[in-house]
PDB file of C-alpha atoms in Angstrom:
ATOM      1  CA  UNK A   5     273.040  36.506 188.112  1.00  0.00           C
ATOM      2  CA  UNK A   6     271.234  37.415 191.329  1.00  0.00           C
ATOM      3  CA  UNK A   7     272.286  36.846 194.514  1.00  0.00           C
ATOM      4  CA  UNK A   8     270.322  36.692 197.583  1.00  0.00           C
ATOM      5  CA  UNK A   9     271.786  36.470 200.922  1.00  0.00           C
ATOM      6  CA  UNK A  10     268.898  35.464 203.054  1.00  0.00           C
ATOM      7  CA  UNK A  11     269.649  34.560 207.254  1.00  0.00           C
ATOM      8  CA  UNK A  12     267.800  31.637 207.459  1.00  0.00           C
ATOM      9  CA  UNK A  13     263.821  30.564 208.159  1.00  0.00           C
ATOM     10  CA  UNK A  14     265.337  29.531 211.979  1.00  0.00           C
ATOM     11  CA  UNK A  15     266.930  33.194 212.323  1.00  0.00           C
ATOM     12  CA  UNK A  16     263.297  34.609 211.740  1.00  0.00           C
ATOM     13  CA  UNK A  17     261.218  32.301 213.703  1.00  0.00           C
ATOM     14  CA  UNK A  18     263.576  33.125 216.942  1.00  0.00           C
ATOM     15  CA  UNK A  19     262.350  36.782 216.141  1.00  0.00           C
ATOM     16  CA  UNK A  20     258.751  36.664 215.852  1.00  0.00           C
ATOM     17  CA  UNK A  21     256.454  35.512 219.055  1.00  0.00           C
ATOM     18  CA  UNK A  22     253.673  33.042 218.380  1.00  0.00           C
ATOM     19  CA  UNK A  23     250.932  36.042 217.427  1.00  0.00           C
ATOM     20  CA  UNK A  24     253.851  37.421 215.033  1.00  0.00           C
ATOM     21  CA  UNK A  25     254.746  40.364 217.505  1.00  0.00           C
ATOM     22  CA  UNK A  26     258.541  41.171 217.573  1.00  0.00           C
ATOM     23  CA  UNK A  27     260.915  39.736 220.508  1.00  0.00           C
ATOM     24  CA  UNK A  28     263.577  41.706 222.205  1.00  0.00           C
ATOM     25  CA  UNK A  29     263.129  44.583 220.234  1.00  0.00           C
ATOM     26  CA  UNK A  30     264.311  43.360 216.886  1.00  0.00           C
ATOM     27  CA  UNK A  31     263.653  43.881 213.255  1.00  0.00           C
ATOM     28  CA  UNK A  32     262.354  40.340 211.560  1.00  0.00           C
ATOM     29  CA  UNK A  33     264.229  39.978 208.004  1.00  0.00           C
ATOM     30  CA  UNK A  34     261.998  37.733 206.500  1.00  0.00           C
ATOM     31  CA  UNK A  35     261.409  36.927 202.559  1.00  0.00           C
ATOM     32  CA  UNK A  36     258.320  38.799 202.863  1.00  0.00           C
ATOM     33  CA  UNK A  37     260.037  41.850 203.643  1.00  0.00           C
ATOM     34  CA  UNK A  38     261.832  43.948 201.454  1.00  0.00           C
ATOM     35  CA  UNK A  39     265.513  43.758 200.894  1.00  0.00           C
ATOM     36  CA  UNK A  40     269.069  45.903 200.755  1.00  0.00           C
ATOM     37  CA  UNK A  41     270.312  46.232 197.586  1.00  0.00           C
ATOM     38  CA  UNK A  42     274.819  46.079 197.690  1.00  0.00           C
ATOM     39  CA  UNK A  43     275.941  47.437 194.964  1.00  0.00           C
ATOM     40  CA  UNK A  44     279.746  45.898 194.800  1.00  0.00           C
ATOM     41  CA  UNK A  45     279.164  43.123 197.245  1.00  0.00           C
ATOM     42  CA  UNK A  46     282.686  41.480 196.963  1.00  0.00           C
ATOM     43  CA  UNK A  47     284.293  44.453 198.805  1.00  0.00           C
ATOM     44  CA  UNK A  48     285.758  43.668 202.492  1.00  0.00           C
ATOM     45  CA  UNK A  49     283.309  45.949 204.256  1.00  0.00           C
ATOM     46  CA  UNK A  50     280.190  45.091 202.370  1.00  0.00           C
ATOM     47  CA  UNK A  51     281.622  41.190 203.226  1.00  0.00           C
ATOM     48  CA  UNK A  52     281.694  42.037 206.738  1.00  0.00           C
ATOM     49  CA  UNK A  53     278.119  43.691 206.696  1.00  0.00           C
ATOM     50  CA  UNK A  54     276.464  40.448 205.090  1.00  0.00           C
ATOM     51  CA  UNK A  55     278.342  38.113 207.791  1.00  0.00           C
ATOM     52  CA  UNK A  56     276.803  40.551 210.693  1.00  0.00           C
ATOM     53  CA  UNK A  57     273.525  42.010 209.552  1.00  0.00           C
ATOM     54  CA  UNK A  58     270.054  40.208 210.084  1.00  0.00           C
ATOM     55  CA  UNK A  59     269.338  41.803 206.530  1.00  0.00           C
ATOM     56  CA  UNK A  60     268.504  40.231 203.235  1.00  0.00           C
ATOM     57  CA  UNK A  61     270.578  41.264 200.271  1.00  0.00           C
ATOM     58  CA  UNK A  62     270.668  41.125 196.657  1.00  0.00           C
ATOM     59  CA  UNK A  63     274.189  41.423 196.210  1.00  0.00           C
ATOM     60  CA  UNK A  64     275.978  42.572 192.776  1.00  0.00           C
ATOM     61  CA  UNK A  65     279.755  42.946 191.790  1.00  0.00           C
ATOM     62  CA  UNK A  66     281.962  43.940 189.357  1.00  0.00           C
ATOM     63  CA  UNK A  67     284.340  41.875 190.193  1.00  0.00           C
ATOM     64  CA  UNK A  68     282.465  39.000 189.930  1.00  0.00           C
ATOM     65  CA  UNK A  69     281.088  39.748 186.774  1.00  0.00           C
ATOM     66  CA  UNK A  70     277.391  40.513 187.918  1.00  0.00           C
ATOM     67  CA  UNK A  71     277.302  44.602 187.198  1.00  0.00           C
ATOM     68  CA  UNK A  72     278.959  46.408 184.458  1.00  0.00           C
ATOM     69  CA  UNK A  73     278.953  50.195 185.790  1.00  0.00           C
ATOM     70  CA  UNK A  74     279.535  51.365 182.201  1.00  0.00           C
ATOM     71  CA  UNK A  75     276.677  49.751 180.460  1.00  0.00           C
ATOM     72  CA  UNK A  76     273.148  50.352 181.098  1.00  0.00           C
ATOM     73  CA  UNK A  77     272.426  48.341 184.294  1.00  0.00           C
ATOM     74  CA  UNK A  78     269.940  46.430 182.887  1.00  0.00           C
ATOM     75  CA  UNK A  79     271.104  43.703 185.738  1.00  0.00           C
ATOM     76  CA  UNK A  80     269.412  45.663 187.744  1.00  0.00           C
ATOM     77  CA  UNK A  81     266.145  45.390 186.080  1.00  0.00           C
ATOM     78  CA  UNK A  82     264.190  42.615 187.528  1.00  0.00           C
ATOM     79  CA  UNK A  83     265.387  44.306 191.078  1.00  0.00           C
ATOM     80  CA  UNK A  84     262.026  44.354 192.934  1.00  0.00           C
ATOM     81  CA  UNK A  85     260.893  44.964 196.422  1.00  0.00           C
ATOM     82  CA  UNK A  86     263.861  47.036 198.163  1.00  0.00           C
ATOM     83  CA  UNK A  87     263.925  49.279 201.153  1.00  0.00           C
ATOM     84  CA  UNK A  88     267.907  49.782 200.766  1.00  0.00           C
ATOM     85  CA  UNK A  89     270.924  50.174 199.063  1.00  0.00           C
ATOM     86  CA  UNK A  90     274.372  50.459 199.780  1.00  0.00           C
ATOM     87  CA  UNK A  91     277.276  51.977 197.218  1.00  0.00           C
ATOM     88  CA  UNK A  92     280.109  50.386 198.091  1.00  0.00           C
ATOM     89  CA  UNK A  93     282.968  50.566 194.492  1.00  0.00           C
ATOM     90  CA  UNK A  94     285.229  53.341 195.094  1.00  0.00           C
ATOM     91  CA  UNK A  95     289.281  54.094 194.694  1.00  0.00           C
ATOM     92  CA  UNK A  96     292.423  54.569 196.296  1.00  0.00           C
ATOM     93  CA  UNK A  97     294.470  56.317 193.726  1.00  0.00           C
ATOM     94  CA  UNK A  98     297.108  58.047 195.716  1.00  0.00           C
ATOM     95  CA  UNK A  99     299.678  60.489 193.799  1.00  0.00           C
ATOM     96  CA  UNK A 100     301.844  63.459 193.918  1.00  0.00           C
ATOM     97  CA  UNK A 101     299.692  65.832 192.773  1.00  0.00           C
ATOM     98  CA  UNK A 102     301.842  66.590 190.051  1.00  0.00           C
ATOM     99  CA  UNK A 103     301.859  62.861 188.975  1.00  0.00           C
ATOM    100  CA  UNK A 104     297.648  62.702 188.552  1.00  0.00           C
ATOM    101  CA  UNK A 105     296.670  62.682 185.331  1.00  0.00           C
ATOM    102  CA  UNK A 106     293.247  64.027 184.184  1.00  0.00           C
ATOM    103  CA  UNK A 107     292.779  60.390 183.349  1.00  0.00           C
ATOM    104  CA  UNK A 108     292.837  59.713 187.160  1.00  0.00           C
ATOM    105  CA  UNK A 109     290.564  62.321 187.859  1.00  0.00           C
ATOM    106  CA  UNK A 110     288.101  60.767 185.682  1.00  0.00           C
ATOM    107  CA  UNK A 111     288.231  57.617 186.762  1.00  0.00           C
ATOM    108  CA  UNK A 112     287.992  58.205 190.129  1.00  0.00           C
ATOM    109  CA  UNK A 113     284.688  60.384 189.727  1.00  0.00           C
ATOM    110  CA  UNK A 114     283.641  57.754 186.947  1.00  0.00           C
ATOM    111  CA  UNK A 115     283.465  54.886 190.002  1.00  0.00           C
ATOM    112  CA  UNK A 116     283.254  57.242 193.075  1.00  0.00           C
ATOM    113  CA  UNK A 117     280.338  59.687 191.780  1.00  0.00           C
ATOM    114  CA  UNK A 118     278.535  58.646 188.686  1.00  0.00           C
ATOM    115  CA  UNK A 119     278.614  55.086 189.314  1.00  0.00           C
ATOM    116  CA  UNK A 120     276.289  56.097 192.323  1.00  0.00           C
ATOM    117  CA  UNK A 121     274.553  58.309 190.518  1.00  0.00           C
ATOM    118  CA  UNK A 122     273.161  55.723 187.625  1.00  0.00           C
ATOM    119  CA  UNK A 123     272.372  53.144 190.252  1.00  0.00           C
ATOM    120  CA  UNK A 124     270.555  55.605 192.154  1.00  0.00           C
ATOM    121  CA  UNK A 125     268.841  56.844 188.861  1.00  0.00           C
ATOM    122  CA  UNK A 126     268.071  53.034 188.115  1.00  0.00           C
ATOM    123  CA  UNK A 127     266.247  51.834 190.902  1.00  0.00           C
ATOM    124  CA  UNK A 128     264.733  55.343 193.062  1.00  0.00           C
ATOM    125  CA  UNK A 129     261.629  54.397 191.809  1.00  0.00           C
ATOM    126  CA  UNK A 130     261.323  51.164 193.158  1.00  0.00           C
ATOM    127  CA  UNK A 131     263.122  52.256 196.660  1.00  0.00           C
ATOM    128  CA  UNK A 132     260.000  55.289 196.322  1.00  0.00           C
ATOM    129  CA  UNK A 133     257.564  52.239 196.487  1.00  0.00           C
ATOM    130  CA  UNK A 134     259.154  51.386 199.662  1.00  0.00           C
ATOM    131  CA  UNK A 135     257.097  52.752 202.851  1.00  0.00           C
ATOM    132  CA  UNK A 136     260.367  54.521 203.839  1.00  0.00           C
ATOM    133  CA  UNK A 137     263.935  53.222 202.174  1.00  0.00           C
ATOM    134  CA  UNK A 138     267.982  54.000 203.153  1.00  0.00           C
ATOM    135  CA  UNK A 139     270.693  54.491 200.742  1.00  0.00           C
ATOM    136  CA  UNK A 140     274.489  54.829 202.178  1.00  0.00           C
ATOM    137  CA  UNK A 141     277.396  55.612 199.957  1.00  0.00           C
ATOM    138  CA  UNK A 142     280.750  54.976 201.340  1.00  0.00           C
ATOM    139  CA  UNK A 143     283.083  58.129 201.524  1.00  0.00           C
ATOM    140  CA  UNK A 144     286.488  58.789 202.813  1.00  0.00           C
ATOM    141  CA  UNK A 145     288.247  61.022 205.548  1.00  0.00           C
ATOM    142  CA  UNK A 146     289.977  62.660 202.705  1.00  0.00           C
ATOM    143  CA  UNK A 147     286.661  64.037 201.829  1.00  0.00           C
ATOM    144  CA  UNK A 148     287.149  67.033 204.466  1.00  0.00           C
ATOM    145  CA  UNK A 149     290.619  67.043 205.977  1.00  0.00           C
ATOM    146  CA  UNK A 150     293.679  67.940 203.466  1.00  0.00           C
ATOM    147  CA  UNK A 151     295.520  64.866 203.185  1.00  0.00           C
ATOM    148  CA  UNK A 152     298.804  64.721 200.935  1.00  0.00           C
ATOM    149  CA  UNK A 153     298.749  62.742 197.599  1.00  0.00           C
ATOM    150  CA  UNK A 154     294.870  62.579 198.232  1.00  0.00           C
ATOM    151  CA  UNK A 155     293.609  65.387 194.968  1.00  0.00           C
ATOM    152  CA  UNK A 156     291.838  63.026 193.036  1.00  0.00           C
ATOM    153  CA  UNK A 157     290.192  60.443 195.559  1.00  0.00           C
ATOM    154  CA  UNK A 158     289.483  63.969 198.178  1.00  0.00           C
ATOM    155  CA  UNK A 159     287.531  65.809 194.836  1.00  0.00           C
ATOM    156  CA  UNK A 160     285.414  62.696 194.054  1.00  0.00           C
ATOM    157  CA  UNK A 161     284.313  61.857 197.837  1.00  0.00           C
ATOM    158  CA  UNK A 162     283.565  65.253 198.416  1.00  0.00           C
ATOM    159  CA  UNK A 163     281.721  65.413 195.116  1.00  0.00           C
ATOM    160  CA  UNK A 164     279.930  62.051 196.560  1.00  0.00           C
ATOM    161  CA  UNK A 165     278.986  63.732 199.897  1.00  0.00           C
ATOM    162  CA  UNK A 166     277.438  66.670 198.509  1.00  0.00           C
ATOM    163  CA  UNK A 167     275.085  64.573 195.643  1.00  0.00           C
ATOM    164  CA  UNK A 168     273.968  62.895 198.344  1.00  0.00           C
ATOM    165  CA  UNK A 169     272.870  65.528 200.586  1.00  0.00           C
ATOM    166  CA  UNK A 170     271.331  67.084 197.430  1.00  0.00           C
ATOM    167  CA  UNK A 171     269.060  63.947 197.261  1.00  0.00           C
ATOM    168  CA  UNK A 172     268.569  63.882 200.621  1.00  0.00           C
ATOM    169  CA  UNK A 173     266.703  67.016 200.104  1.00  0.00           C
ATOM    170  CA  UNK A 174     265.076  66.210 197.220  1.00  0.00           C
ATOM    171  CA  UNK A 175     263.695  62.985 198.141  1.00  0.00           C
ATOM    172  CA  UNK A 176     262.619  63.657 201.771  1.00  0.00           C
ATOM    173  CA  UNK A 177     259.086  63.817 200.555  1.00  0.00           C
ATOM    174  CA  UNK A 178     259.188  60.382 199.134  1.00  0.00           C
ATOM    175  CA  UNK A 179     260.649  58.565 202.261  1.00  0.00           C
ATOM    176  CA  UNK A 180     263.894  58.044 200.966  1.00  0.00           C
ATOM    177  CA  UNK A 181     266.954  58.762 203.196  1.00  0.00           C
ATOM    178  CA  UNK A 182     270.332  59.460 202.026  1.00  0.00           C
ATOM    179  CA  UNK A 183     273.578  59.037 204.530  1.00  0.00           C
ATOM    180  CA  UNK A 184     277.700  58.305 203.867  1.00  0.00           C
ATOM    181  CA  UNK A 185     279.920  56.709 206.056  1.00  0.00           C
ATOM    182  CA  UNK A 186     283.285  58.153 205.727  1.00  0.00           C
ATOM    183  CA  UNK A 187     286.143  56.015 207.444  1.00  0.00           C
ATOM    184  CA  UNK A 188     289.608  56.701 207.576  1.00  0.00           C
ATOM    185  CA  UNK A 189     292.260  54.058 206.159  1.00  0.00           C
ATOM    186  CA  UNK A 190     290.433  50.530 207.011  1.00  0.00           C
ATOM    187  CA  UNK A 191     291.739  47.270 206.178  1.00  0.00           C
ATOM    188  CA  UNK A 192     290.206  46.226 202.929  1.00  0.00           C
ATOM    189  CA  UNK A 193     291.510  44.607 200.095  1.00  0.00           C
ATOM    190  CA  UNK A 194     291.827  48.472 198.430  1.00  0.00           C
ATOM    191  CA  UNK A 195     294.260  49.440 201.268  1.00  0.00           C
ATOM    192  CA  UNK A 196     296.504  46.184 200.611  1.00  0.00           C
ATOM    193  CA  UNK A 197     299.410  48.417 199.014  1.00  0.00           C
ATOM    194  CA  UNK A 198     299.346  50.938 202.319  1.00  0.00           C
ATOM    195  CA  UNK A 199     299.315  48.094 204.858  1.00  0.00           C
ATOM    196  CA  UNK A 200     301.627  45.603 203.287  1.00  0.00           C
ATOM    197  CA  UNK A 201     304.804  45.960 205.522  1.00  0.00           C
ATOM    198  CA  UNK A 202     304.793  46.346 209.718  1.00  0.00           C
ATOM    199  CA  UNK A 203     306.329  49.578 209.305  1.00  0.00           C
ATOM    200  CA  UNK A 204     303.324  50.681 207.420  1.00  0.00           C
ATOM    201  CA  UNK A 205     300.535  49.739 209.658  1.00  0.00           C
ATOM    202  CA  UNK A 206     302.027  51.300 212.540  1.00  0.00           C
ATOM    203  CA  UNK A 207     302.944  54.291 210.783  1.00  0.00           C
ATOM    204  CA  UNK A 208     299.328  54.488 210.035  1.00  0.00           C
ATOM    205  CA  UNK A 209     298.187  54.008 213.425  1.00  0.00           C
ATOM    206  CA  UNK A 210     300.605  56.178 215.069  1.00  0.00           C
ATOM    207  CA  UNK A 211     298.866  58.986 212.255  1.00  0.00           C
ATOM    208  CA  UNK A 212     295.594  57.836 213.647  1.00  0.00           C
ATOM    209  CA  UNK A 213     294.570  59.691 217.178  1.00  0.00           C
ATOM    210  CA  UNK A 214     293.254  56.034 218.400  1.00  0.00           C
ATOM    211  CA  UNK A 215     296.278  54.673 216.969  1.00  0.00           C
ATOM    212  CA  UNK A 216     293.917  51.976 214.962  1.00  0.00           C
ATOM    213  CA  UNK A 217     293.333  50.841 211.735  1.00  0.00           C
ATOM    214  CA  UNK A 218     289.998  50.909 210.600  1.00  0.00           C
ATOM    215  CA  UNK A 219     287.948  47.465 211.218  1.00  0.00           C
ATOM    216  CA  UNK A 220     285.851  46.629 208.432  1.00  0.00           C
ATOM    217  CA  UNK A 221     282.997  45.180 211.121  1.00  0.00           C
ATOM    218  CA  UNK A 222     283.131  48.789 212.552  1.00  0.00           C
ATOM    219  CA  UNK A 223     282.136  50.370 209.247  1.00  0.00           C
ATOM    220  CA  UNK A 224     279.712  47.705 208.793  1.00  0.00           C
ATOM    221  CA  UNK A 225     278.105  48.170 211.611  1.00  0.00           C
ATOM    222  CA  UNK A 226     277.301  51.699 211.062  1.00  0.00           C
ATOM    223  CA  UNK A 227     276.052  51.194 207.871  1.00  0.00           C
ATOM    224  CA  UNK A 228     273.366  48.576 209.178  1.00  0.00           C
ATOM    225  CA  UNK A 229     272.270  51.244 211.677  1.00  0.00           C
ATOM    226  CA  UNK A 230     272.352  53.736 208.618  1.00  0.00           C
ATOM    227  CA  UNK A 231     269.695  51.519 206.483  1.00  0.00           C
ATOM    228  CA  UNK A 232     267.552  52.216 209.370  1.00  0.00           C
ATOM    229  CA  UNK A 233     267.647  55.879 208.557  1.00  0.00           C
ATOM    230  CA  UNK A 234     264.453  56.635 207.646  1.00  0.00           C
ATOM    231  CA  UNK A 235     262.916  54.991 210.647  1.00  0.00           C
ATOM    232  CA  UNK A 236     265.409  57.056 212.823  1.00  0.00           C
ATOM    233  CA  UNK A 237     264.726  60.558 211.733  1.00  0.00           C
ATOM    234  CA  UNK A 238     268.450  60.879 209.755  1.00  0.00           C
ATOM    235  CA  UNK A 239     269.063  61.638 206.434  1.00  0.00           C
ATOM    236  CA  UNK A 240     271.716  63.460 204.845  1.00  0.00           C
ATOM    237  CA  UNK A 241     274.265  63.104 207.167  1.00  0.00           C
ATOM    238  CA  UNK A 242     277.724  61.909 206.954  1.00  0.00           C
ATOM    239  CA  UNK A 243     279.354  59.905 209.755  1.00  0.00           C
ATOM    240  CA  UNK A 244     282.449  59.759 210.494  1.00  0.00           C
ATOM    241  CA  UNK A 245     283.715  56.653 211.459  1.00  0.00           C
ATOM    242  CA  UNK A 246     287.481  57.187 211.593  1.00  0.00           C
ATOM    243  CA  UNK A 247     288.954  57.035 215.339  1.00  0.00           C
ATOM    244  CA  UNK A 248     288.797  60.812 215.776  1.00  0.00           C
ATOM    245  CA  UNK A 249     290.750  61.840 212.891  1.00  0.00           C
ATOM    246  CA  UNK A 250     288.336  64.159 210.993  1.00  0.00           C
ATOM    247  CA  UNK A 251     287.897  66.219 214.259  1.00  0.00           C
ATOM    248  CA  UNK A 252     290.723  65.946 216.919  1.00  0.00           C
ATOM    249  CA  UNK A 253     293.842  67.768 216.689  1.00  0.00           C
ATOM    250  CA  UNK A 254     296.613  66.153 219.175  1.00  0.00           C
ATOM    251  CA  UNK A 255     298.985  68.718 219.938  1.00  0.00           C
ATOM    252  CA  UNK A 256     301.083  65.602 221.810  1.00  0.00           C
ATOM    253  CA  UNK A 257     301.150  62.232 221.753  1.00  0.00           C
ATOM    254  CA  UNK A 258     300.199  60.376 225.432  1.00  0.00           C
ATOM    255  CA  UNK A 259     302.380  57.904 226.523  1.00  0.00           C
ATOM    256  CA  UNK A 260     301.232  54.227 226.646  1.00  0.00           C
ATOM    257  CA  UNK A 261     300.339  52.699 229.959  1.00  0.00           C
ATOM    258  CA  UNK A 262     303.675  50.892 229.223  1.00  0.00           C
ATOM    259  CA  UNK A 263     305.874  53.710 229.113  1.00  0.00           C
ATOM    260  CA  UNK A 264     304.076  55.164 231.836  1.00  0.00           C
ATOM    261  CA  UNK A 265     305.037  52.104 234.043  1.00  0.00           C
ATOM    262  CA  UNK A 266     309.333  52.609 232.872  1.00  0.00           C
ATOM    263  CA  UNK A 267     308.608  56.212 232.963  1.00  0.00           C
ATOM    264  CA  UNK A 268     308.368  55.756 237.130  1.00  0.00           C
TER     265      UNK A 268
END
């Protein structure tokens, strides 16, 4: 069944003036526009993106029974009038190396890559009709640093981030923009098992040059601006939305303004 997440007729009045010009600078999101497409809507981010967006989505999941990624995605079919879509099913399948199985391997690219890849191949056409349309996939730090126990899930992001800078290419003639959003560990309902004791999470942020865990509204937020690609001159990019850890090095640890203060 289809869900639409719509922000309400009193939302969109407050954003249009009288002559149906826009007010403060925003985007209207009304039912005659055209809508984002989530693609495994249940997830914690993609829940945090439909509480804080102005968007209207049509919202599928496979945990709620509404997609079946193996089958031909004919729930997709009466899918009409779309100017986004966001991939959000992915894995957290961390082993030993010498514990992965090639079963794990293909699972993870099975959800992580081709999973994208047929909804893509499903609906391009109708994002094509679009005048200008976003698509975001949803990648992972691991992607480009070496992380331990991180083979399988590193492979398939990385695999993710370079299909869709391949389509960014080839569809930059048709208006359609493709960008990823790589965080670091955030706290989702996938990261449950890595943040389920004290000593965890602050082993985590003390890994973590912010010394933060990810915040799902964070990551929401920059996929909102990212479904705006193709109105802001961006497409196949990937940001990095992980409190410095794909790019900063800390050689030492600074002390807290607390220690600094027993320190003296």
């Amino acid at each position: 069944m289809l869900e639409i997440i719509s922000p309400g007729i009193d939302k969109i009045e407050n954003l249009l003036s009288v002559n149906g010009s826009l007010k403060n600078n925003k985007r209207p999101y009304n039912c005659l526009m055209a809508k984002t497409l989530l693609i495994g809507a249940n997830s914690t981010i993609a829940q945090a993106l439909r509480e804080n967006s102005e968007r209207e989505f049509l919202t599928f999941s496979r945990s709620e029974g509404t997609l079946n990624l193996d089958g031909d995605l004919s729930e997709l079919d009466d899918v009409s009038d779309i100017d986004g879509l966001v991939y959000f099913p992915g894995t957290i399948n961390l082993k030993p190396f010498t514990m992965l199985k090639e079963d794990d391997f293909l699972n993870d690219f099975k959800i992580n890559v081709l999973g994208a890849s047929k909804v893509v191949k499903k609906v391009i056409n109708k994002l094509k009709e679009a005048d200008g349309a976003s698509v975001v996939f949803i990648s992972s730090v691991a992607a480009n640093i070496g992380l331990p126990f991180h083979a399988s899930i590193g492979a398939s992001k990385s695999a993710l981030e370079g299909m869709a800078r391949a389509l960014a290419s080839e569809y930059t003639n048709a208006k359609v923009c493709f960008n990823v959003v790589a965080p670091s560990l955030t706290e989702t309902n996938l990261s449950t098992n890595l943040l389920k004791t004290d000593r965890l999470v602050e082993a985590s942020k003390e890994r973590n040059p912010m010394k933060e865990i990810g915040d799902p509204k964070k990551i929401a937020k920059t996929i909102d601006f990212l479904l705006d690609a193709h109105n802001n001159w961006m497409t196949g990019q990937v940001v990095r939305v992980d409190g410095g850890m794909n790019n900063l090095c800390l050689l030492y640890t600074s002390p807290s303004p607390r220690d600094r203060t027993r320190s003296r």
